[in-house]
Coordinates of N, CA, C and O in Angstrom, one line a residue:
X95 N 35.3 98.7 -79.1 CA 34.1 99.3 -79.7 C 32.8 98.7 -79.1 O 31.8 99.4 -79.1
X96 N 32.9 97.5 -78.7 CA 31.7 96.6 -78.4 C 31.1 97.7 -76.9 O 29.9 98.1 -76.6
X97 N 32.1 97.9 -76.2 CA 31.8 98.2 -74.8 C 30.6 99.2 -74.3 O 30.1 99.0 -73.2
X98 N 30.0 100.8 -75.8 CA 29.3 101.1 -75.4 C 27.8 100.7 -75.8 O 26.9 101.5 -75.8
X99 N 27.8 99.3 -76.3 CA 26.9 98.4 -77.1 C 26.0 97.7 -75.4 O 25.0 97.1 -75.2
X100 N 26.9 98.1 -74.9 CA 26.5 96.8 -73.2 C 25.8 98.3 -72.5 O 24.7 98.2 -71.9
X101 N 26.1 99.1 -72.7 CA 25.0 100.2 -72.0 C 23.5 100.3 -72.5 O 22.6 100.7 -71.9
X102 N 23.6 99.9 -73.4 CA 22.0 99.9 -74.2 C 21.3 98.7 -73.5 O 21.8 97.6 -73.2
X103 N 19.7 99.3 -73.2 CA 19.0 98.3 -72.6 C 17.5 99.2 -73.2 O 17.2 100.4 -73.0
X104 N 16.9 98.2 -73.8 CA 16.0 98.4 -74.4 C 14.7 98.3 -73.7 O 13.8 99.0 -74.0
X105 N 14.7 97.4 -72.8 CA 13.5 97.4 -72.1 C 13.2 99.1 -71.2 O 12.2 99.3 -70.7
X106 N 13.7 99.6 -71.2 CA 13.5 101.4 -70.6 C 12.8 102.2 -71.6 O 12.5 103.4 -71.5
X107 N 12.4 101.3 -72.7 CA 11.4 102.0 -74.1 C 9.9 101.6 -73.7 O 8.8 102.0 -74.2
X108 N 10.4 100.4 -72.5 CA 8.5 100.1 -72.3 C 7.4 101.0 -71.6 O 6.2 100.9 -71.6
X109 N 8.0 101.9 -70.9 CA 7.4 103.2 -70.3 C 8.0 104.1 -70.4 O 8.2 104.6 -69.2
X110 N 9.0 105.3 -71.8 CA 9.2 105.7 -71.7 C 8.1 107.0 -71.9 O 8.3 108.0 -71.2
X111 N 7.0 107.0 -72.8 CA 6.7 108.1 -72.3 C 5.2 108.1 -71.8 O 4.4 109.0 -72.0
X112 N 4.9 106.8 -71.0 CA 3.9 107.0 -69.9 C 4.4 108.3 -68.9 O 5.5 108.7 -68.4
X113 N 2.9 108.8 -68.8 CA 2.7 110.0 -67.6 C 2.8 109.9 -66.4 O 2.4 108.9 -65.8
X114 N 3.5 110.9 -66.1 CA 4.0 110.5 -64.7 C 3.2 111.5 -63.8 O 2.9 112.7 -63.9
X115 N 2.8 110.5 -62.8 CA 1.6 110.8 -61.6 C 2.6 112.0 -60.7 O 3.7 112.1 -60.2
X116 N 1.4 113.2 -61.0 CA 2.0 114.3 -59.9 C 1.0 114.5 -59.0 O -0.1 115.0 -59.3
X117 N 1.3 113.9 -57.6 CA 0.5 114.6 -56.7 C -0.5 115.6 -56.3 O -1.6 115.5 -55.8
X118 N 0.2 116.7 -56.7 CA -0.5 118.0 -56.4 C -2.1 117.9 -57.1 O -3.2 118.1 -56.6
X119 N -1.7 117.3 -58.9 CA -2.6 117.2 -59.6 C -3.5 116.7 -58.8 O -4.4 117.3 -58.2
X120 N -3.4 115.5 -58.6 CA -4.0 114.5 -57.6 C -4.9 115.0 -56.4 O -6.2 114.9 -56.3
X121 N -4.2 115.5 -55.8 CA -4.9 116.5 -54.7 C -6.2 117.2 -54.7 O -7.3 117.0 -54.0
X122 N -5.9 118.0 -55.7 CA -6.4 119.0 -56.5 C -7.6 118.9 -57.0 O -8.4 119.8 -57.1
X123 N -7.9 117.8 -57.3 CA -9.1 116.8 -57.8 C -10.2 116.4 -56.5 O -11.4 116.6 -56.4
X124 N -9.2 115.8 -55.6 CA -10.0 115.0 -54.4 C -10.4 116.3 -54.0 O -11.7 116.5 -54.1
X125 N -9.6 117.7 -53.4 CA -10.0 119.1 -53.4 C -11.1 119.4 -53.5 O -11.9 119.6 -52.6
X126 N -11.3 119.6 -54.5 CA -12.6 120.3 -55.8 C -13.7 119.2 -55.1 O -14.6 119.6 -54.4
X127 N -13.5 117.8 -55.5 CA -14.9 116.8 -54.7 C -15.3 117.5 -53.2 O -16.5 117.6 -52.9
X128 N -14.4 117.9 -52.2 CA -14.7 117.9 -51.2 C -15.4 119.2 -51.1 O -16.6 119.2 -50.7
X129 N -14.7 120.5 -51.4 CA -15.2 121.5 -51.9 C -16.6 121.6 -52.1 O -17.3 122.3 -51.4
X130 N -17.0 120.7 -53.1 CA -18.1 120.9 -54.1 C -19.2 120.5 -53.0 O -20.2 121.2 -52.6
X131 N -18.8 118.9 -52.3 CA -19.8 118.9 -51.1 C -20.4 119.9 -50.2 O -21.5 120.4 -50.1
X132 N -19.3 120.0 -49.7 CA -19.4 120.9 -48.8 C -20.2 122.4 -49.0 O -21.1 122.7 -48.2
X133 N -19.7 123.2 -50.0 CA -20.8 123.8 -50.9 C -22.1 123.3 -50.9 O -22.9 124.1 -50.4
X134 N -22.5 122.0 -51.3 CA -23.8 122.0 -51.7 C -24.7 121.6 -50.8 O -25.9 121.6 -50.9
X135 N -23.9 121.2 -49.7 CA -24.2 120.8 -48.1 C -24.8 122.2 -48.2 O -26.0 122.6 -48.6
X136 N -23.8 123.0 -47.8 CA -24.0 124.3 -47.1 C -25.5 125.2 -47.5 O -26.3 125.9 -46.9
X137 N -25.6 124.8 -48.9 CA -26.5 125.5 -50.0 C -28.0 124.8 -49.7 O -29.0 125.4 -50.0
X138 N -28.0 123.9 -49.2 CA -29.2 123.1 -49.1 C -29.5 122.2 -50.1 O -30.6 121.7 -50.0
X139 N -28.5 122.0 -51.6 CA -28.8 121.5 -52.9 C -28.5 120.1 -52.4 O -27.8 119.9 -51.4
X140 N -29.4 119.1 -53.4 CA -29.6 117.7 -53.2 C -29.7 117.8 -55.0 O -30.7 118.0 -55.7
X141 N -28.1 117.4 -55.5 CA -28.3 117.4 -57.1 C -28.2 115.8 -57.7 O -27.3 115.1 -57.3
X142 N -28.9 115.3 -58.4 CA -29.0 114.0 -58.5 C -27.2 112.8 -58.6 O -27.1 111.6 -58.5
X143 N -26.2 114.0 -58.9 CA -25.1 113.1 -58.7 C -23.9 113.8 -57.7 O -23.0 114.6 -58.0
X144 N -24.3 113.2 -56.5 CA -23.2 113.7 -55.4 C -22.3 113.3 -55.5 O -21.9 112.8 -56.5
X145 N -21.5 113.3 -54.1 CA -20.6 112.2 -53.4 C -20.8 112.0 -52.4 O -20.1 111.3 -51.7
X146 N -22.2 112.7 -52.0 CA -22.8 112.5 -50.6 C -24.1 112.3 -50.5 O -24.6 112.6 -51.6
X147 N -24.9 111.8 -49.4 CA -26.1 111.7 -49.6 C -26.8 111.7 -47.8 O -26.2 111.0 -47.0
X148 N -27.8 112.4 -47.5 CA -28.1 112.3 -46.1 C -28.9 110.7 -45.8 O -30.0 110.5 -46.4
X149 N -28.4 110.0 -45.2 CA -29.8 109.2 -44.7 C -31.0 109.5 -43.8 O -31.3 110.5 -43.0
X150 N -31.6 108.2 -44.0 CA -33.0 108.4 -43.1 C -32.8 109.0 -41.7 O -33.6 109.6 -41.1
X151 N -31.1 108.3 -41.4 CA -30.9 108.3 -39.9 C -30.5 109.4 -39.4 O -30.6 109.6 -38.2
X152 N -29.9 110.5 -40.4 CA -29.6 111.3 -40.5 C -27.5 111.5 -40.5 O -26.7 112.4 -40.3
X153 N -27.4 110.3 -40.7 CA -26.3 110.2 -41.4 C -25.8 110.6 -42.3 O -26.7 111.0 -43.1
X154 N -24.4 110.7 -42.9 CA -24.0 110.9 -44.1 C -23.2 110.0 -44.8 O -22.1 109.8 -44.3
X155 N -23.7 109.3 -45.9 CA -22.4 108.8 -46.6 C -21.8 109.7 -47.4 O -22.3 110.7 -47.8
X156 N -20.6 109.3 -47.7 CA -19.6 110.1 -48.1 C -18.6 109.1 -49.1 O -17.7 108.5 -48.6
X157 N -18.8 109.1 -50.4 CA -18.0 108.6 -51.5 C -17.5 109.1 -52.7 O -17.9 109.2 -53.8
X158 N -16.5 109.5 -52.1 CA -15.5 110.4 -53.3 C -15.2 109.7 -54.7 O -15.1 108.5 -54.7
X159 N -15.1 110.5 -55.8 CA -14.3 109.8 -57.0 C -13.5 111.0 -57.8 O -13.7 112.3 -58.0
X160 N -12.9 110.4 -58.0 CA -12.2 111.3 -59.1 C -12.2 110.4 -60.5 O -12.4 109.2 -60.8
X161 N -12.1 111.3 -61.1 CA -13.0 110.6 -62.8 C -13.1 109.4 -63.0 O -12.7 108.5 -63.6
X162 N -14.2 109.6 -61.9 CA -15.7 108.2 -62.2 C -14.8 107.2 -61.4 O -15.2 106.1 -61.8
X163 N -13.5 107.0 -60.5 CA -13.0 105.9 -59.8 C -13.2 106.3 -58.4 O -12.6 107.3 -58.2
X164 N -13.6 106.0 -57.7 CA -13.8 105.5 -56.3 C -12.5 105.9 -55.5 O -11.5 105.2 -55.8
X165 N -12.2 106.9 -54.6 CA -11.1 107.1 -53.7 C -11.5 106.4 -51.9 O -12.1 106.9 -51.0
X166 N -10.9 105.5 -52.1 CA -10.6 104.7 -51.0 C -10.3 105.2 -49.5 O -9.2 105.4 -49.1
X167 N -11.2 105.5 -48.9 CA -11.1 106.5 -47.5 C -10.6 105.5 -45.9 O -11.3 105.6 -44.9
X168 N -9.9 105.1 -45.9 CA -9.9 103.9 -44.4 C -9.8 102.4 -45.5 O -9.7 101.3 -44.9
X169 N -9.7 102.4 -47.0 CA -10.1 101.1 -47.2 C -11.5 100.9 -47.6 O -12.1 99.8 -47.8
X170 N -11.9 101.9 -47.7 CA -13.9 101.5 -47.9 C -14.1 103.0 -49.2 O -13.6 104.1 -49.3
X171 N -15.2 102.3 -49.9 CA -15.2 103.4 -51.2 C -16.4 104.3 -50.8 O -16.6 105.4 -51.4
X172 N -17.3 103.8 -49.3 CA -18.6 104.8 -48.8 C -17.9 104.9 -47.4 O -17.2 104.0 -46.9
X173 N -18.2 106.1 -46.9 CA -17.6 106.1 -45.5 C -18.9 106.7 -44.7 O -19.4 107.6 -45.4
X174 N -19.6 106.6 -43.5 CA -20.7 107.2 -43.0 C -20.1 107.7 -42.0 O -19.0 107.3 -41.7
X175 N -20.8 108.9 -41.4 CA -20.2 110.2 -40.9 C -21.6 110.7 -40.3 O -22.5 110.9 -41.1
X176 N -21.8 111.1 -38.6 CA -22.9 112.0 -38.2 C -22.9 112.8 -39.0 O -21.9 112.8 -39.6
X177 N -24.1 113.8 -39.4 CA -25.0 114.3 -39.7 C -24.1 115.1 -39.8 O -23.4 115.4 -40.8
X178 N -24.0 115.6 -38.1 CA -23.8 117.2 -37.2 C -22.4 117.2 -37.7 O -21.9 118.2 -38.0
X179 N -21.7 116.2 -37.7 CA -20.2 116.5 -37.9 C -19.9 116.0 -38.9 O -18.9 115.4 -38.7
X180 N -20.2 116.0 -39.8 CA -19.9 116.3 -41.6 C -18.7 116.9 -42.0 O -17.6 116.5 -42.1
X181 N -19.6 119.0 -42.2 CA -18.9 119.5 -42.1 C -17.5 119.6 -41.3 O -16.6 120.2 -41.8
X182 N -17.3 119.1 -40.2 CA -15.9 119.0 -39.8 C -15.0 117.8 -40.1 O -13.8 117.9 -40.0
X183 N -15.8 116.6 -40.5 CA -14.9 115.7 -41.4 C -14.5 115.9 -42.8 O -13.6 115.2 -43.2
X184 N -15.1 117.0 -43.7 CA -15.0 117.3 -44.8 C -13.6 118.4 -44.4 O -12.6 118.2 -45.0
X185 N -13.8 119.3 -43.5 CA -12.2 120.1 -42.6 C -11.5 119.3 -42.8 O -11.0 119.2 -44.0
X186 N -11.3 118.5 -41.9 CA -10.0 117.4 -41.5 C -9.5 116.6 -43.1 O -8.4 116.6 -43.7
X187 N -10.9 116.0 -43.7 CA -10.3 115.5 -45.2 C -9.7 116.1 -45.4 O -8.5 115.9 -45.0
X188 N -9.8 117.4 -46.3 CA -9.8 118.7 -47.2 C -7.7 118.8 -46.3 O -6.7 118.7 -47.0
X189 N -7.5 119.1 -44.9 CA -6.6 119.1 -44.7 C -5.7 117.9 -44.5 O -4.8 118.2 -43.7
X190 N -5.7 116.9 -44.7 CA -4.8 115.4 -44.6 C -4.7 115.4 -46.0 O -3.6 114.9 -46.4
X191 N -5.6 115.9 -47.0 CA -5.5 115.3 -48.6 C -4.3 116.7 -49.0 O -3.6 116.6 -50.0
X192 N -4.4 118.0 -47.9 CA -3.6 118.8 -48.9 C -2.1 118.6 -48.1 O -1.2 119.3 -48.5
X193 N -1.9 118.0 -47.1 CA -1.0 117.4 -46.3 C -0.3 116.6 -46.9 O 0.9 116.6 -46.7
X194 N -1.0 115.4 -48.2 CA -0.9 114.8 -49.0 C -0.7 113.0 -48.0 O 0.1 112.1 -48.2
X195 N -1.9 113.2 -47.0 CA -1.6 112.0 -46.5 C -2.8 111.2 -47.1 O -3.4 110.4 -46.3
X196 N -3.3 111.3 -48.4 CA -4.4 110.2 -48.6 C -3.7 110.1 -50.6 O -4.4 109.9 -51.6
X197 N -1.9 110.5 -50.6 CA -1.6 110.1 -51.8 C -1.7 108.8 -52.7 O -2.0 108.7 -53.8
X198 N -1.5 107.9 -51.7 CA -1.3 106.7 -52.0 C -2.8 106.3 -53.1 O -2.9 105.9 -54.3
X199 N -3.7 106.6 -51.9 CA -5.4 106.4 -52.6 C -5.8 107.5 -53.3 O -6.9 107.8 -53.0
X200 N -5.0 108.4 -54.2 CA -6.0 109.2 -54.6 C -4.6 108.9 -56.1 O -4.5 109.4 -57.3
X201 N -4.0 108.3 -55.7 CA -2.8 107.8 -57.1 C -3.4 106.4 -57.5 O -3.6 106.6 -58.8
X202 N -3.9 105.2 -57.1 CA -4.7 104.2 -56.8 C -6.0 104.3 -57.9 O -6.2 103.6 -58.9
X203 N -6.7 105.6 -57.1 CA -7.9 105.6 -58.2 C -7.5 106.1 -59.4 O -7.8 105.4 -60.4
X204 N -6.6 107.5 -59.6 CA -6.5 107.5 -60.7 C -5.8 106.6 -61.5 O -5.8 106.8 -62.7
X205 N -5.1 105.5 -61.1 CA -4.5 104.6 -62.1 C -5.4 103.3 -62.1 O -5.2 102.2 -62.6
X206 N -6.3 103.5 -61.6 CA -7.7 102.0 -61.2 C -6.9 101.1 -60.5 O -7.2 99.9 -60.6
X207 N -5.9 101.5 -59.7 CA -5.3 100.4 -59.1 C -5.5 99.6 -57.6 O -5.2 99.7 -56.5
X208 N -6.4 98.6 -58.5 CA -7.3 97.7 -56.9 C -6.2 97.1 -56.1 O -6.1 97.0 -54.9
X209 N -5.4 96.6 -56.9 CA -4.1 96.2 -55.9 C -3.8 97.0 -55.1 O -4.0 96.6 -53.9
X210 N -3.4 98.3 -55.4 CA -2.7 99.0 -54.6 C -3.3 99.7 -54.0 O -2.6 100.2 -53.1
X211 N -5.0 100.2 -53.8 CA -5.5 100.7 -53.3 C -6.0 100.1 -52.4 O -6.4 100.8 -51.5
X212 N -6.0 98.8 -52.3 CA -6.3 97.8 -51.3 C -5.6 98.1 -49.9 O -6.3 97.9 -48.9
X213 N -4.1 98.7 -49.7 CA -3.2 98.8 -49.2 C -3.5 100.4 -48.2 O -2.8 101.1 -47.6
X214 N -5.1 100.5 -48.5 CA -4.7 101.6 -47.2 C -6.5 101.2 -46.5 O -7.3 102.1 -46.2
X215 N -6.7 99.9 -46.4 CA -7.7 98.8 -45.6 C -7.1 98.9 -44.5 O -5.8 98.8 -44.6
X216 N -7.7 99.0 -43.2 CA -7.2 98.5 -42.0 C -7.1 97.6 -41.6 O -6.5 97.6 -40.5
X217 N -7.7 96.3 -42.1 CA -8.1 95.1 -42.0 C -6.9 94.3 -42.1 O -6.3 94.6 -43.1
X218 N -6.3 93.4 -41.4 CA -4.8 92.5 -41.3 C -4.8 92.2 -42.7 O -4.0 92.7 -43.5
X219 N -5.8 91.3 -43.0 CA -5.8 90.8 -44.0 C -5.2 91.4 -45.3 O -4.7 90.7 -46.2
X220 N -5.5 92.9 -45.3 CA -5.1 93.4 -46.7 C -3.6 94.7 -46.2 O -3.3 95.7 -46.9
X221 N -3.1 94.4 -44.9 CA -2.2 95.4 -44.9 C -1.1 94.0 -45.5 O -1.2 92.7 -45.6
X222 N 0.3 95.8 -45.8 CA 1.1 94.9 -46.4 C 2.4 95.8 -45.9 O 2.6 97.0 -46.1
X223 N 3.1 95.1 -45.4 CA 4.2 95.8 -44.9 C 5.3 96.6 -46.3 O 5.6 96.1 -47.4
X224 N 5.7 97.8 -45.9 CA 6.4 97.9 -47.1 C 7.6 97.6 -46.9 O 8.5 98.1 -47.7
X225 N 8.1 96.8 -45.8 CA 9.4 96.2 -46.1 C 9.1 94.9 -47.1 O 9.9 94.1 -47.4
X226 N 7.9 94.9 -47.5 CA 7.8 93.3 -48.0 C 8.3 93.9 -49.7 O 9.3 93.4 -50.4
X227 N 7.9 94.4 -50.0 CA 8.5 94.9 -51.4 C 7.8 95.3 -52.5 O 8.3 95.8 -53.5
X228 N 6.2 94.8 -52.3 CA 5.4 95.2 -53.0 C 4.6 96.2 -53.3 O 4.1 97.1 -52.6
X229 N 4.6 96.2 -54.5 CA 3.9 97.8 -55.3 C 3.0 98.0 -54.9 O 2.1 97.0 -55.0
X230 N 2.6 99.0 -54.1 CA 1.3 99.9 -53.8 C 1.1 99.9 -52.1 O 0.2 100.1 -51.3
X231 N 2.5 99.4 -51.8 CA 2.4 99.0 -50.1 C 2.5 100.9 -49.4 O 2.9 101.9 -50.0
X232 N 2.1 100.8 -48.6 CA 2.2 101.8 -47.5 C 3.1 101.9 -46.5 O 3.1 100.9 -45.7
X233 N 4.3 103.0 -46.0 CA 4.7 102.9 -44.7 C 4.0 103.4 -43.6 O 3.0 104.1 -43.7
X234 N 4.5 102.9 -42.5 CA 3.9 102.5 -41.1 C 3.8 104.4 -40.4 O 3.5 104.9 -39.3
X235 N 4.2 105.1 -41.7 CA 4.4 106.5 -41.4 C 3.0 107.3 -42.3 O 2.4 108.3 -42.1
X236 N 2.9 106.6 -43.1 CA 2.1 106.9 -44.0 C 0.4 106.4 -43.3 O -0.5 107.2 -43.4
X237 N 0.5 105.2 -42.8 CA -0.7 104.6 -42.2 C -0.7 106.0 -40.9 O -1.7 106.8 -41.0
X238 N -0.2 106.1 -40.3 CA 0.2 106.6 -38.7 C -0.4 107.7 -39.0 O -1.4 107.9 -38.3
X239 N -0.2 108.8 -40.0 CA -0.8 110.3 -40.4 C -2.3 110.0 -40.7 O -3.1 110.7 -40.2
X240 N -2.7 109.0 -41.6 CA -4.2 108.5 -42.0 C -4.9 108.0 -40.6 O -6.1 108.0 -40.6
X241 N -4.3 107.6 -39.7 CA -5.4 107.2 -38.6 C -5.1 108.6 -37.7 O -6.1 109.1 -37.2
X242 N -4.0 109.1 -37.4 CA -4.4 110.7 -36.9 C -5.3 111.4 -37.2 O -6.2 112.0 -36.6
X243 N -4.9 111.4 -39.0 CA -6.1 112.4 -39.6 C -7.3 112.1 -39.8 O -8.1 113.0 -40.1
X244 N -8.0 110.5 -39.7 CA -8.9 110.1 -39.5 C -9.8 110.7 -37.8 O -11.0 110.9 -37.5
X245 N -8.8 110.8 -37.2 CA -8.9 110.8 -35.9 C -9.7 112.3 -35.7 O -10.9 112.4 -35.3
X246 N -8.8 113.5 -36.1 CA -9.1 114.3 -35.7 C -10.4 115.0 -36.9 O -11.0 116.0 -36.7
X247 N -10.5 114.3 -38.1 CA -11.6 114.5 -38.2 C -13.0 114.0 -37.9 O -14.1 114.3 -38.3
X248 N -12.3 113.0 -36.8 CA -13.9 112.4 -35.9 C -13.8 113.5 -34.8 O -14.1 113.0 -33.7
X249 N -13.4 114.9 -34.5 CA -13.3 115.4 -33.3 C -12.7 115.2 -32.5 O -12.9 115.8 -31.4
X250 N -11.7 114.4 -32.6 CA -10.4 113.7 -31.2 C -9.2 114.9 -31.6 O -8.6 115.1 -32.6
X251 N -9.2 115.6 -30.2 CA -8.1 116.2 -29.9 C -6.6 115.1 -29.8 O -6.5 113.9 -29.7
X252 N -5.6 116.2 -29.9 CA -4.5 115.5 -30.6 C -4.0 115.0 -29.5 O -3.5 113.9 -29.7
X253 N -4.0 115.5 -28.3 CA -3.7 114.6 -26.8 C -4.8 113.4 -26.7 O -4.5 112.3 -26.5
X254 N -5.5 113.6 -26.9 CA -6.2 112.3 -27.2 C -5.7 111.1 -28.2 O -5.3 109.9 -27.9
X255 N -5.8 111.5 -29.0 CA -4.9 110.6 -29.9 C -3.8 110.1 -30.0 O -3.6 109.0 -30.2
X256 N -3.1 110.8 -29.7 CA -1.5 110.6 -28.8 C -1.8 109.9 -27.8 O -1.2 108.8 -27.9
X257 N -2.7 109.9 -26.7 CA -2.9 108.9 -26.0 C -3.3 108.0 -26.3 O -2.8 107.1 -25.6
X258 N -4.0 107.5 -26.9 CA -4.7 106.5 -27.3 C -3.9 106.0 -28.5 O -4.5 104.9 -28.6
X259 N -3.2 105.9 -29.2 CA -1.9 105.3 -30.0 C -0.8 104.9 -29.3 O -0.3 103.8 -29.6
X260 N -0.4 105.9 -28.3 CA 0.7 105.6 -27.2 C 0.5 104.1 -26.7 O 1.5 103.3 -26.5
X261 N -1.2 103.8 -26.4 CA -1.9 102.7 -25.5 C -1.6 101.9 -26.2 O -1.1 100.9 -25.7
X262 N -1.9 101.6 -27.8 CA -1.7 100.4 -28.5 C 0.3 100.4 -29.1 O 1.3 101.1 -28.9
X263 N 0.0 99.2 -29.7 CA 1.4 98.8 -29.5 C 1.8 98.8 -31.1 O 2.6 98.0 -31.4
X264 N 1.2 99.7 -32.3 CA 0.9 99.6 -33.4 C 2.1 100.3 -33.9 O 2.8 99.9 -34.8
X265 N 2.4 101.3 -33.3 CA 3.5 102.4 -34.1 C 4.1 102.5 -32.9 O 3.8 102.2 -31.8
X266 N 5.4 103.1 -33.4 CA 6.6 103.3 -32.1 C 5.9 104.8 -31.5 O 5.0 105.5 -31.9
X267 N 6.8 104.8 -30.0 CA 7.0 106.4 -29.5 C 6.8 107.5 -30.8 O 6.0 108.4 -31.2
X268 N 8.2 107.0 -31.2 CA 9.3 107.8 -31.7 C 8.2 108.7 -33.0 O 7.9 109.9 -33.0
X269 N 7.9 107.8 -33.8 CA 6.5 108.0 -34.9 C 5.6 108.4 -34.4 O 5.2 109.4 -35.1
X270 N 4.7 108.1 -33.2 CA 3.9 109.2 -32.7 C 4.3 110.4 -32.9 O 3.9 111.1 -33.8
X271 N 5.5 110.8 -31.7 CA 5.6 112.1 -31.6 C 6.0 112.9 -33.0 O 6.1 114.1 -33.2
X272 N 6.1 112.1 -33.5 CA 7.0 112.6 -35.0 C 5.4 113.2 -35.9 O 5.4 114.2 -36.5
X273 N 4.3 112.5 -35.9 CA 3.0 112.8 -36.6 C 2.2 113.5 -35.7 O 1.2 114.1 -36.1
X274 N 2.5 113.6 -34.4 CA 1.8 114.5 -33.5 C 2.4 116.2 -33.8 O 1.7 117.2 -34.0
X275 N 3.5 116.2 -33.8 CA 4.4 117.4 -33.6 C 4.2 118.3 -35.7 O 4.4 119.5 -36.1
X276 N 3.8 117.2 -36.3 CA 3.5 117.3 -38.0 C 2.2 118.3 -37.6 O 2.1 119.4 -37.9
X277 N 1.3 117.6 -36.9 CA 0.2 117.8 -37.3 C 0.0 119.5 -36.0 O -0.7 120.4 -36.3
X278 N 0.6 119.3 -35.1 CA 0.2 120.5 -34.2 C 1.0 121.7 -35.0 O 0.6 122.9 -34.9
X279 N 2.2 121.2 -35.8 CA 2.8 122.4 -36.1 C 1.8 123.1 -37.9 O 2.1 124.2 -38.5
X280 N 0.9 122.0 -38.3 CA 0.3 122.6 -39.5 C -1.6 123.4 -38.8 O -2.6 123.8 -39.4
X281 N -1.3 123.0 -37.5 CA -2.6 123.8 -36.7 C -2.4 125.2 -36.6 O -3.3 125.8 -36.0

């Protein structure tokens, strides 16, 4: 009688009915911010609460949030961006986020999670291998699509990029061709 007394485990009541993070939702959100810029870029409006703002230099910062938290772009919560090529980094976002390569940081903000959001910094200091085992780590596949997609929304053709990753010693062959062949076949 005792035996189905040993299946019971009570600690599975401590999140049973926390919400569970869906993606898409997620997306959907960073979406609509990017959208909205872009729009109001286009429109010539300067409304007192952006996510963008031109500078003097004729730069753009660029700081996404999704309800009022900060989405983590490279590891940085402002990102500056020429002027002239805005609009085509707002492109490239708009497609890496519906690709779902900026999940990690757009799950991050919505749960305020500075740990975990920390984890997509380029900086040694704050990467974190996800073989190491820790919550909110990133794979080396996951990083590899965010610096492509970073890439090609600075203007760098995908032979370019492929070359120039090939040159460092950061990701294999094998993963290149694997996020090169991702990204030509969603062109």
């Amino acid at each position: 009688m005792a035996g189905f007394l040993e299946l019971i485990d009570n600690a599975l009541g401590t999140h049973f009915n926390a919400p569970v993070y869906k993606p898409e939702k997620g997306r959907a959100k960073l979406v609509k911010v990017i959208d909205k810029a872009a729009a109001q870029r286009a429109a010539g409006e300067t409304p007192p609460t952006r996510s963008w703002k031109t500078g003097s230099n004729g730069a753009v910062s660029f700081s996404p949030k999704i309800d009022g938290k900060p989405v983590l772009i490279g590891g940085e919560a402002v990102n500056y961006v020429p002027g002239d090529r805005f609009d085509t980094f707002l492109e490239g976002l708009k497609a890496a986020v519906q690709a779902g390569d900026l999940d990690d940081e757009i799950k991050a903000a919505l749960e305020g999670d500075e740990a975990g959001s920390a984890f997509s910094a380029p900086k040694a200091s704050r990467n974190v291998s996800a073989l190491s085992g820790e919550r909110g780590a990133r794979s080396p596949m996951s990083n590899l699509r965010s610096s492509v997609g970073r890439s090609l929304s600075n203007g760098r053709s995908l032979e370019e990029i492929e070359a120039a990753l090939k040159a460092g010693s950061k990701f294999s062959a094998q993963d290149i061709d694997a996020v090169i062949a991702e990204k030509r076949a969603a062109s």
